[in-house]
Tab-separated table of C-alpha atoms in Angstrom:
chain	number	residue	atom	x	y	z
J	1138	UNK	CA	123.179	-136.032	24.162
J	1139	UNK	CA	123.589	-138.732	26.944
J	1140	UNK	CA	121.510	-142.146	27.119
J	1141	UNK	CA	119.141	-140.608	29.580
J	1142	UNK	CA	117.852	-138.141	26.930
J	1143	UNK	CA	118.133	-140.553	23.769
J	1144	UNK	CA	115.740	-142.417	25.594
J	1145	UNK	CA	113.223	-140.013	26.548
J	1146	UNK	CA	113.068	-138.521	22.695
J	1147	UNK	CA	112.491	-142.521	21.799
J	1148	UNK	CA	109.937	-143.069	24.471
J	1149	UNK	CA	108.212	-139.798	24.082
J	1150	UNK	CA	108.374	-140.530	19.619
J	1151	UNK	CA	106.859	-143.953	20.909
J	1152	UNK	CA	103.799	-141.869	23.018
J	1153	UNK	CA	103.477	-140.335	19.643
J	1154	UNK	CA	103.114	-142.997	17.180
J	1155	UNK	CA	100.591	-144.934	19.396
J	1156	UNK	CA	98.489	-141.843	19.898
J	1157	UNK	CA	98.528	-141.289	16.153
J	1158	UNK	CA	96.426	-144.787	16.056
J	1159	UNK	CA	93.953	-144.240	18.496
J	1160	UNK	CA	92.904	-141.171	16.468
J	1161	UNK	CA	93.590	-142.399	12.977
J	1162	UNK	CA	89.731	-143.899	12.637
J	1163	UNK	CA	87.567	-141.362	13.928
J	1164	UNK	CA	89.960	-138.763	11.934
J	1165	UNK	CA	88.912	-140.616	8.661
J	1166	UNK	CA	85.166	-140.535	9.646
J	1167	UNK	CA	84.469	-138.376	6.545
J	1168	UNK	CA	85.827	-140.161	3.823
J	1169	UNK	CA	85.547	-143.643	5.140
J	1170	UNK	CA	82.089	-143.432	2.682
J	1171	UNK	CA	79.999	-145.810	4.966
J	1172	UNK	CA	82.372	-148.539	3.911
J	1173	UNK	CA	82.471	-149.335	8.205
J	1174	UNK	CA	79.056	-148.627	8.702
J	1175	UNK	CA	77.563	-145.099	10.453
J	1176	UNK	CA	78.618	-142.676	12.536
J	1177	UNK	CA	77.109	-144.943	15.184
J	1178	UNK	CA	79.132	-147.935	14.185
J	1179	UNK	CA	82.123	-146.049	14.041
J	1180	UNK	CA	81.665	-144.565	17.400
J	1181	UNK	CA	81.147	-148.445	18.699
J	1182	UNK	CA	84.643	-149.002	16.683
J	1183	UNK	CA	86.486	-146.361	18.431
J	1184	UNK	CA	85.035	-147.566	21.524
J	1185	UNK	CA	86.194	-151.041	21.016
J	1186	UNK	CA	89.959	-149.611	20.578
J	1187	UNK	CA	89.542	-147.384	24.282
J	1188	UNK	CA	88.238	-150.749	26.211
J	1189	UNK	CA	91.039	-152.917	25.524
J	1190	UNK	CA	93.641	-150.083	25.483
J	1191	UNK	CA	91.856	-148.778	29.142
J	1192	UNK	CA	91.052	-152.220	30.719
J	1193	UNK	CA	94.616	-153.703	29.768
J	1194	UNK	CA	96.614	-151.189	31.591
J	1195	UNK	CA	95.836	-152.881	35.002
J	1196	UNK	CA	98.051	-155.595	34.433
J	1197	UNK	CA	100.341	-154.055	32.116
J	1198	UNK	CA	101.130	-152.012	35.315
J	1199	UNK	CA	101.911	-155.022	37.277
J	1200	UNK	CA	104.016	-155.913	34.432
J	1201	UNK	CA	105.841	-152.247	34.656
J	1202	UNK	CA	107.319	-152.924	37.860
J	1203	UNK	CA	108.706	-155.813	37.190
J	1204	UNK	CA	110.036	-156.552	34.066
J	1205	UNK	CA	111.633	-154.159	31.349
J	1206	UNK	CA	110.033	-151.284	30.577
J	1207	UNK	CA	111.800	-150.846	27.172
J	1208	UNK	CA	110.710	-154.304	26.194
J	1209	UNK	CA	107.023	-153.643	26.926
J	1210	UNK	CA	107.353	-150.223	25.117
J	1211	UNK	CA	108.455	-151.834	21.828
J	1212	UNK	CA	105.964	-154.697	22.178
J	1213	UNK	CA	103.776	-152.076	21.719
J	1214	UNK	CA	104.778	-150.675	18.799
J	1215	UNK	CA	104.874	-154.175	17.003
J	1216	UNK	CA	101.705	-154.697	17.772
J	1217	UNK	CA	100.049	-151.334	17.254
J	1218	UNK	CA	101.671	-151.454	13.780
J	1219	UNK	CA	101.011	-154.739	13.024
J	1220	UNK	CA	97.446	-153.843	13.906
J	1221	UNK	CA	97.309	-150.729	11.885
J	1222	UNK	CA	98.465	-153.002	8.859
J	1223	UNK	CA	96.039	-155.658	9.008
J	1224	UNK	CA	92.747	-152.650	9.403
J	1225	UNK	CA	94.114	-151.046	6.129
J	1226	UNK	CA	93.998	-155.118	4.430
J	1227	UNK	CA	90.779	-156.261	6.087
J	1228	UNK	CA	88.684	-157.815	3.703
J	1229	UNK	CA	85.170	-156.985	6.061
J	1230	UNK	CA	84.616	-155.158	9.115
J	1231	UNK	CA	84.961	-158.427	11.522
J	1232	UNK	CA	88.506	-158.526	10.214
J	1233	UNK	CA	88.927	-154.521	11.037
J	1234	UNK	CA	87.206	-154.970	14.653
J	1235	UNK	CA	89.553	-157.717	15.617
J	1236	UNK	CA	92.676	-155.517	14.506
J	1237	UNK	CA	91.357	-152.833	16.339
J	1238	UNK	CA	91.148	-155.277	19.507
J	1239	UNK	CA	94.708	-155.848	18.664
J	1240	UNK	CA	95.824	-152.443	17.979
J	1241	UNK	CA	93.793	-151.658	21.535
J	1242	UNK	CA	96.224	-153.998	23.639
J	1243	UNK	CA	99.014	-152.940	21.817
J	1244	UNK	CA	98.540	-149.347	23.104
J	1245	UNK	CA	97.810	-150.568	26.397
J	1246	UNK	CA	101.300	-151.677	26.894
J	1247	UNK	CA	102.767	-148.166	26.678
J	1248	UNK	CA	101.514	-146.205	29.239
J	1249	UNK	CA	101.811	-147.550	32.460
J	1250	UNK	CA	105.445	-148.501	31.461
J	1251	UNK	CA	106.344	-144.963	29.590
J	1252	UNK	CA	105.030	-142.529	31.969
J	1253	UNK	CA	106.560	-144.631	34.967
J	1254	UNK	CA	110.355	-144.234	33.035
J	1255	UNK	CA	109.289	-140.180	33.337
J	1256	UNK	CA	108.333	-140.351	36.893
J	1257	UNK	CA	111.504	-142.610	37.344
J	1258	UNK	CA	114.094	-140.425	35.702
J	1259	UNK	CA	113.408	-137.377	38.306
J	1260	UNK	CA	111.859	-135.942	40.908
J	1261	UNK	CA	112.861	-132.275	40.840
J	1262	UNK	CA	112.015	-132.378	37.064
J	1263	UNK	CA	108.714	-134.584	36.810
J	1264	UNK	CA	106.811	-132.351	35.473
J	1265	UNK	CA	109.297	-131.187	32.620
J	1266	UNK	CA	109.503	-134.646	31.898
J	1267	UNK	CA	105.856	-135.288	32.057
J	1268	UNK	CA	105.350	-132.353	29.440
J	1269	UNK	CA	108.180	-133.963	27.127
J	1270	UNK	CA	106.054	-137.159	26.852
J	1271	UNK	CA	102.987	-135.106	26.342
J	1272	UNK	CA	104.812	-132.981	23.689
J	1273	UNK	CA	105.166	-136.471	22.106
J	1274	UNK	CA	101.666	-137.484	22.590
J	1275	UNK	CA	100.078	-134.678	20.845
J	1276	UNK	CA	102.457	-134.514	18.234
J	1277	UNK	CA	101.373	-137.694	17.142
J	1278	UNK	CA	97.929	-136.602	17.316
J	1279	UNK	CA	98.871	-133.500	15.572
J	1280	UNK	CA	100.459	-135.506	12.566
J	1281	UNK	CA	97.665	-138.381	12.177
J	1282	UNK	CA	94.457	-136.024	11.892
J	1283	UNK	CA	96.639	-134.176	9.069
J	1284	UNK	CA	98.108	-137.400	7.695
J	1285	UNK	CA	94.584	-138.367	7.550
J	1286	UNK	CA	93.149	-135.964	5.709
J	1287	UNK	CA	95.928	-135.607	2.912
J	1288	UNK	CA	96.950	-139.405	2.631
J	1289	UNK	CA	93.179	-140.310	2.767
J	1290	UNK	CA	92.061	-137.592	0.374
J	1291	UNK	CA	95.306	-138.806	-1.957
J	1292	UNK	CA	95.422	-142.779	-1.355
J	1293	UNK	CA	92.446	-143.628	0.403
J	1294	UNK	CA	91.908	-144.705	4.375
J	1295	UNK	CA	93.120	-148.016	3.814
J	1296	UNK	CA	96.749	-146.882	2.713
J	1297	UNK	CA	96.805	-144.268	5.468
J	1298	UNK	CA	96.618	-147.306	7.950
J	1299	UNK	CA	99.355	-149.248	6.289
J	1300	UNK	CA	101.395	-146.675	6.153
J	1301	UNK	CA	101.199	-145.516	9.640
J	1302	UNK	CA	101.815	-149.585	10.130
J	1303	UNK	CA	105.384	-149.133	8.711
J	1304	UNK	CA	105.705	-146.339	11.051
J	1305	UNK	CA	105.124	-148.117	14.174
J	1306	UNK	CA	107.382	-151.228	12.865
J	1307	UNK	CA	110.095	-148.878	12.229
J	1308	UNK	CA	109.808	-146.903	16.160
J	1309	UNK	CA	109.895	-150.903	17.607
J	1310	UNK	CA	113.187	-151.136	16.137
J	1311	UNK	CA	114.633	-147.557	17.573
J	1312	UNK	CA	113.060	-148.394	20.542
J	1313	UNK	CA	114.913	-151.816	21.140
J	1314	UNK	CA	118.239	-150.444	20.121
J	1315	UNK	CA	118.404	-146.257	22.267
J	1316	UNK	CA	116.238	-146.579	24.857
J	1317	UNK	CA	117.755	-147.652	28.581
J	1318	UNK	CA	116.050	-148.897	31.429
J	1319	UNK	CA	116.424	-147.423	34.562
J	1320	UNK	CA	117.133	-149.594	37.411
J	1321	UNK	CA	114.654	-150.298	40.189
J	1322	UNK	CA	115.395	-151.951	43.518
J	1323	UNK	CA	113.022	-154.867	44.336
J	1324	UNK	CA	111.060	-154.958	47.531
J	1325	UNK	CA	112.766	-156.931	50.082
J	1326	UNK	CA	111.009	-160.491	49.740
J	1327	UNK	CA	110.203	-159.908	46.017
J	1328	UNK	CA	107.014	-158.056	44.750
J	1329	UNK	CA	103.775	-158.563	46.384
J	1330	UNK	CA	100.786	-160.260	44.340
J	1331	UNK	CA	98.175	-157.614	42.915
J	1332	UNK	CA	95.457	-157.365	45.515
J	1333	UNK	CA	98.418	-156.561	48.319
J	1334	UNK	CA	100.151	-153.994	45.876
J	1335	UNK	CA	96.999	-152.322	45.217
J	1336	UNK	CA	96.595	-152.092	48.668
J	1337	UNK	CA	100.395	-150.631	48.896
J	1338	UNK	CA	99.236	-148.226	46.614
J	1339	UNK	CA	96.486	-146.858	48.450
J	1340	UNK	CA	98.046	-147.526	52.053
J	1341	UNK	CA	101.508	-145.453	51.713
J	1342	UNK	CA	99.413	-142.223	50.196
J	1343	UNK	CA	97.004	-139.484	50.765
J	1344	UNK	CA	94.019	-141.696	50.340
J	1345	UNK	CA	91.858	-138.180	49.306
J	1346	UNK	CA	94.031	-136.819	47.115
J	1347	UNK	CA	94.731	-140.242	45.116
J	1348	UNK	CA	91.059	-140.375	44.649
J	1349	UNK	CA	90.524	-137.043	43.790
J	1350	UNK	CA	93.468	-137.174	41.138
J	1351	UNK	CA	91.906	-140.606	39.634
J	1352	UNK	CA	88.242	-139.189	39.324
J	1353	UNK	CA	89.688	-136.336	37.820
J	1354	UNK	CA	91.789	-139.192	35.601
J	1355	UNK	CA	88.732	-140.795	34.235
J	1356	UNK	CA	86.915	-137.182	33.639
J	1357	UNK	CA	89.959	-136.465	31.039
J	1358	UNK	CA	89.902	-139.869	29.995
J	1359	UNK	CA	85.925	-138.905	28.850
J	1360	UNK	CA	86.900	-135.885	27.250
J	1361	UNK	CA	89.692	-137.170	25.491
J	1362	UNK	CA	88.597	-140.145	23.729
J	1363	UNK	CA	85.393	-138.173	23.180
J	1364	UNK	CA	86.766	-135.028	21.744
J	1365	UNK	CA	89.392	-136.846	19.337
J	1366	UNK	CA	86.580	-138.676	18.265
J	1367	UNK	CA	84.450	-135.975	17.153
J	1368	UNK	CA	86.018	-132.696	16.071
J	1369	UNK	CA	87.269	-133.052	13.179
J	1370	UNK	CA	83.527	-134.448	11.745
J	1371	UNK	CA	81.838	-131.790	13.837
J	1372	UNK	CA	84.257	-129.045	12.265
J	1373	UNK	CA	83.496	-130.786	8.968
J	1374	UNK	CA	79.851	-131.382	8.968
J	1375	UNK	CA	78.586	-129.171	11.695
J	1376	UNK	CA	80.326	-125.935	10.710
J	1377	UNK	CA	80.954	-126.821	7.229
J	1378	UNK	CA	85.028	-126.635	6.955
J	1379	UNK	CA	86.160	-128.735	4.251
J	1380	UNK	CA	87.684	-132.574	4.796
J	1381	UNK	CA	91.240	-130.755	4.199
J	1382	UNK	CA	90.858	-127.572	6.597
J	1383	UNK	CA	89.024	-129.521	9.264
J	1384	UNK	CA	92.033	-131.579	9.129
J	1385	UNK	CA	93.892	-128.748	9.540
J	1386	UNK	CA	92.466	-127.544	12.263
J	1387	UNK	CA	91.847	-130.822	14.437
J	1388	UNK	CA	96.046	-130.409	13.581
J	1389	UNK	CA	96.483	-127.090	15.082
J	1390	UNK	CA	94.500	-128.024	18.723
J	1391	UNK	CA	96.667	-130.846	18.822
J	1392	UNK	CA	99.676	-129.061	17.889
J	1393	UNK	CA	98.464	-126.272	20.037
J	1394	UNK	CA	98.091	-128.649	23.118
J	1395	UNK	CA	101.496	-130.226	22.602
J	1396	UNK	CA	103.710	-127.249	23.568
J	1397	UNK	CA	100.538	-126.629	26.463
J	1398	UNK	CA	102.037	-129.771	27.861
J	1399	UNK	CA	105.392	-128.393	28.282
J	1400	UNK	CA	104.328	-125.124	29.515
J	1401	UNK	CA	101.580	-126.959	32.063
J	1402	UNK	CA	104.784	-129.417	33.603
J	1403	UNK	CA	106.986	-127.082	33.932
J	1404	UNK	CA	104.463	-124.113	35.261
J	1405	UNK	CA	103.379	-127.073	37.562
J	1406	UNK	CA	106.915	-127.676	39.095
J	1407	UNK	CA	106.785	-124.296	40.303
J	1408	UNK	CA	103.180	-123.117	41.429
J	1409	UNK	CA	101.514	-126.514	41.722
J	1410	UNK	CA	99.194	-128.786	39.933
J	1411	UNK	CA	95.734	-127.368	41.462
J	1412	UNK	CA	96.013	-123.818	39.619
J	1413	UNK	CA	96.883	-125.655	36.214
J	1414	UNK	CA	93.900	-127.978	36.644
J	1415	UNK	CA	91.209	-125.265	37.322
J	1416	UNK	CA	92.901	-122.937	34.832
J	1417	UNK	CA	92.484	-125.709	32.512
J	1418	UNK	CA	89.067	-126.984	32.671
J	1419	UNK	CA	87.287	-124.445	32.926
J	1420	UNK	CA	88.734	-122.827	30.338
J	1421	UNK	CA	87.835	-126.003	28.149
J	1422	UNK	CA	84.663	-126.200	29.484
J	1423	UNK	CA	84.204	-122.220	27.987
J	1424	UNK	CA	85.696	-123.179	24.651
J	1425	UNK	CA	83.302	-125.907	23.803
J	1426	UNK	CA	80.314	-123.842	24.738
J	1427	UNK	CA	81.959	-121.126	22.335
J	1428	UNK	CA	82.540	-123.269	19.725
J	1429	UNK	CA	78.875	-124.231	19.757
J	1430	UNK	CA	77.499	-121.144	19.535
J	1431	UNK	CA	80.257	-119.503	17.036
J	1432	UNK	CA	79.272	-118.624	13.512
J	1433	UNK	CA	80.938	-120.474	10.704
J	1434	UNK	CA	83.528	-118.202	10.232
J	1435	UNK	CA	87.431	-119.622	9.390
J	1436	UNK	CA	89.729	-117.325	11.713
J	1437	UNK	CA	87.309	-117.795	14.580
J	1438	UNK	CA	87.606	-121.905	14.117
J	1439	UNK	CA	91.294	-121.006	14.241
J	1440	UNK	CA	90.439	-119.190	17.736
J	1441	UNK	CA	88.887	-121.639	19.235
J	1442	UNK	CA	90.587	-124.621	18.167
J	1443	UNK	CA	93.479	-123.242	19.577
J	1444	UNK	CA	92.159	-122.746	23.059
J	1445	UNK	CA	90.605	-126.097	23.293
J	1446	UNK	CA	93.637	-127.324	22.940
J	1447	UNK	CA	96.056	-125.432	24.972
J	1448	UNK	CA	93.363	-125.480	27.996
J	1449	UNK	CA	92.936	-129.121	27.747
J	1450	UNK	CA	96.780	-130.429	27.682
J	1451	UNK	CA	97.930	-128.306	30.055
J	1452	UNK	CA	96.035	-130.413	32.876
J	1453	UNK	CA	97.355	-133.511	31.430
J	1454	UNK	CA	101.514	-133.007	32.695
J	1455	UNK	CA	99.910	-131.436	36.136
J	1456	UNK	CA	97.474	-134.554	36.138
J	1457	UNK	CA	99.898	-136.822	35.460
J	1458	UNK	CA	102.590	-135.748	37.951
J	1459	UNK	CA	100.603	-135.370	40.337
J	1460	UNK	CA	100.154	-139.278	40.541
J	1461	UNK	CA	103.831	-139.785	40.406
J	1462	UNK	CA	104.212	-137.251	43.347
J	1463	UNK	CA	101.927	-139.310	45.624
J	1464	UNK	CA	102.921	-142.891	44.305
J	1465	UNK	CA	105.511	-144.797	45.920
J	1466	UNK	CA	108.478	-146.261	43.433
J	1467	UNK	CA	108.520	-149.300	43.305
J	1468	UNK	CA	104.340	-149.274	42.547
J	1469	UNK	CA	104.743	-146.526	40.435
J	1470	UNK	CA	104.116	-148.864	37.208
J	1471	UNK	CA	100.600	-150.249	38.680
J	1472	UNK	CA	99.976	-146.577	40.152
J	1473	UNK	CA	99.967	-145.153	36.160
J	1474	UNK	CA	98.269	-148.324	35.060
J	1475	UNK	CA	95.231	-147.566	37.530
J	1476	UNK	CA	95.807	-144.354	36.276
J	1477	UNK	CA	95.789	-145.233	32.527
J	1478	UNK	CA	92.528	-148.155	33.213
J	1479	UNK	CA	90.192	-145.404	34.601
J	1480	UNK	CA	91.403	-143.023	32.200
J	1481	UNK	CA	90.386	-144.981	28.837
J	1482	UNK	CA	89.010	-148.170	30.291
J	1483	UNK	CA	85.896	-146.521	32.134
J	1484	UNK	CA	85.975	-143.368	29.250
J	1485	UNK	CA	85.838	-146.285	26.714
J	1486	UNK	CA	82.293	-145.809	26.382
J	1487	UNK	CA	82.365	-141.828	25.810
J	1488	UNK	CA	82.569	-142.261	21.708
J	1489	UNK	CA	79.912	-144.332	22.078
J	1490	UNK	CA	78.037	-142.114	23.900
J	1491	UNK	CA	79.059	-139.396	21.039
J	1492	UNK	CA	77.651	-141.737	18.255
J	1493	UNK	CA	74.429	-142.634	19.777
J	1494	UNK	CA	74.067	-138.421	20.623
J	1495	UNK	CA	75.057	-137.194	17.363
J	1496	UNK	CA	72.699	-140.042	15.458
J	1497	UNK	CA	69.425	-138.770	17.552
J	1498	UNK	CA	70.429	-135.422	18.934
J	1499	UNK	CA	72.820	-133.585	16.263
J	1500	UNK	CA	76.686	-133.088	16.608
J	1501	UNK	CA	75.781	-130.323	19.090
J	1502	UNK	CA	74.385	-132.132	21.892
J	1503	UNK	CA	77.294	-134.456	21.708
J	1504	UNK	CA	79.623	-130.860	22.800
J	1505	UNK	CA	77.335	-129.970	25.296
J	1506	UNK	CA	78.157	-133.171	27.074
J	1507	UNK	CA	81.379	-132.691	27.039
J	1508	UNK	CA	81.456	-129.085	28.500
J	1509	UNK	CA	79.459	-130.694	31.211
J	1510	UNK	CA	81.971	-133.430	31.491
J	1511	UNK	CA	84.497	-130.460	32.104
J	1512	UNK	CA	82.725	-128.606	34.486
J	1513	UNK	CA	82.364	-131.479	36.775
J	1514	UNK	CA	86.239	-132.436	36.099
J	1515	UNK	CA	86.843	-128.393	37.610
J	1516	UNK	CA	84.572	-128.878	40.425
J	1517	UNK	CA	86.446	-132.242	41.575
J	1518	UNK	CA	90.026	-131.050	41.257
J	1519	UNK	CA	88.859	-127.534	43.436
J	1520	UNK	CA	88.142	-129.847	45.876
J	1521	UNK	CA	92.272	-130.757	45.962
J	1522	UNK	CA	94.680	-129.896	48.644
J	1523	UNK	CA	98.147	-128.492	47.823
């Protein structure tokens, strides 16, 4: 194993482990006991994490391009698990909404810098190396809804958070010693301030299709931070699964979609990222409807768990290479943290959305939005040009 891939296995781990936080709260929804307030409150919570996380990544992409990736990375880690340690002490919930503001920047400071060390490391094998990170991603996911429901059910949630604090402490310190920067040349005359690399950005690509690719950014954004937010209560609550299975299952789609990562980058490098994305959202879009209608029945749940998440993750490698196809390299850092702001900083507001649905509506109504939310993200990316 050469430096190269030592480094993606730490940066993709590292995609991982800060995924696991951003779905470690509304995983624990059911046995959090009201101690953070209601469903509502929570969804404001989880909210509060996807602004700073979203909003952040603008300047954290700056920051990509110009100093070292692999020191941003691990700054995130510290931070996320610092974060994740101080939510499982907090004495009140002001305490737990500032660590979650902290735990929110920390995350920011992965993405733009991570996913621009993928685009980096190749461009006959982007999307491969796109689904590797993904892999990573839900992985993490995978393990933190089923962390959460057997540490939580065993120790309680504030004991999960700790511990998944250690975690992240732990991945800073691979991080700083295996992972390599690649080297970058500098613009002749240094880097340009924001407002004339933003318009670098837009000026040395296909204006249409960078738009396109961004709305369809902050539709997946939506989906995402409203989906991770809600199935495992809705599996729980609405069809009736208990704490530990729902936790199983919310496990399996994420499991499900991690290897749907690989299979949508490298399917991507050889018929193209338009196919994957219609393939993939409307097939999502199907699967929520399904799951709203299905009877309470385990091996269905199984079913359908398992195609929400293999037709949702594998747009995200297509999605995501698809920017780093069009971006110029030496923006590509402020390219995936445009990317990475419209993706969570605009879909900030989805779980919120989710709470305030689910509190006058049912969990139901909060699914039906999102299979809209999917149906318009298929009708934008059919609108893409090869």
């Amino acid at each position: 194993m050469d430096t190269q891939d030592r480094s993606i296995i730490a940066i993709s781990s590292s995609h991982g482990i800060m995924h696991a936080y951003l779905v470690l709260l509304p995983a624990m929804i059911p046995i959090l006991g009201g101690e953070l307030g209601d469903i509502a409150t929570i969804g404001m919570l989880a909210s509060l994490v996807s602004l700073f996380y979203g909003w952040f990544s603008l300047p954290v992409g700056f920051l990509a391009d110009r100093v070292s990736k692999k020191l941003l990375i691990t700054g995130s880690m510290i931070l996320c698990g610092g974060a994740s340690i101080l939510i499982g002490l907090s004495p009140n919930i002001t305490i737990t909404a500032i660590a979650l503001i902290i735990l929110g920047t920390g995350a920011s400071l992965y993405h733009p810098c991570g996913y621009a060390h993928m685009s980096l490391a190749s461009d006959e094998m982007r999307g491969r190396y796109m689904g590797f990170q993904g892999l990573g991603g839900d992985m993490g996911m995978a393990i933190s809804f089923l962390t959460s429901s057997l540490l939580g059910a065993r120790f309680g949630w504030r004991m999960t958070f700790i511990i998944w604090g250690v975690i992240g402490l732990i991945m800073a310190a691979i991080d700083l010693a295996v992972i390599k920067d690649i080297p970058f040349k500098i613009p002749e005359g240094g880097h340009k301030g924001p407002v004339a690399t933003i318009k670098k950005m837009f000026g040395s690509t296909d204006k249409t299709k960078l738009i396109l690719t961004l709305g369809i950014v902050v539709l997946s954004g939506m989906l995402w931070n409203g989906v991770s937010s809600f199935i495992m209560v809705y599996l729980n609550e609405e069809k009736v699964m208990p704490l530990i299975l729902a936790g199983g299952l919310s496990t399996l789609k994420y499991t499900v979609g991690a290897f749907a990562q690989i299979v949508g980058g490298e399917m991507s490098d050889r018929i193209g990222r338009k196919k994957l994305l219609l393939f993939g959202y409307s097939g999502f879009a199907l699967s929520l409807l399904a799951l709203i209608y299905s009877p309470n029945i385990v091996s269905l749940m199984v079913i359908l768990v398992v195609l929400l998440g293999f037709t949702f993750f594998i747009t995200q490698s297509p999605m995501n290479a698809l920017l780093g196809d069009i971006a110029s390299k030496d923006t590509v850092g402020v390219t995936y943290g445009v990317n990475f702001t419209l993706k969570y900083g605009i879909g900030f507001f989805t779980p919120a959305i989710g709470g305030w649905l689910a509190s006058n509506y049912g969990l139901n109504s909060v699914f039906y939005f999102f299979a809209g939310l999917a149906a318009v993200a298929f009708l934008v990316a059919s609108q893409l040009k090869e």
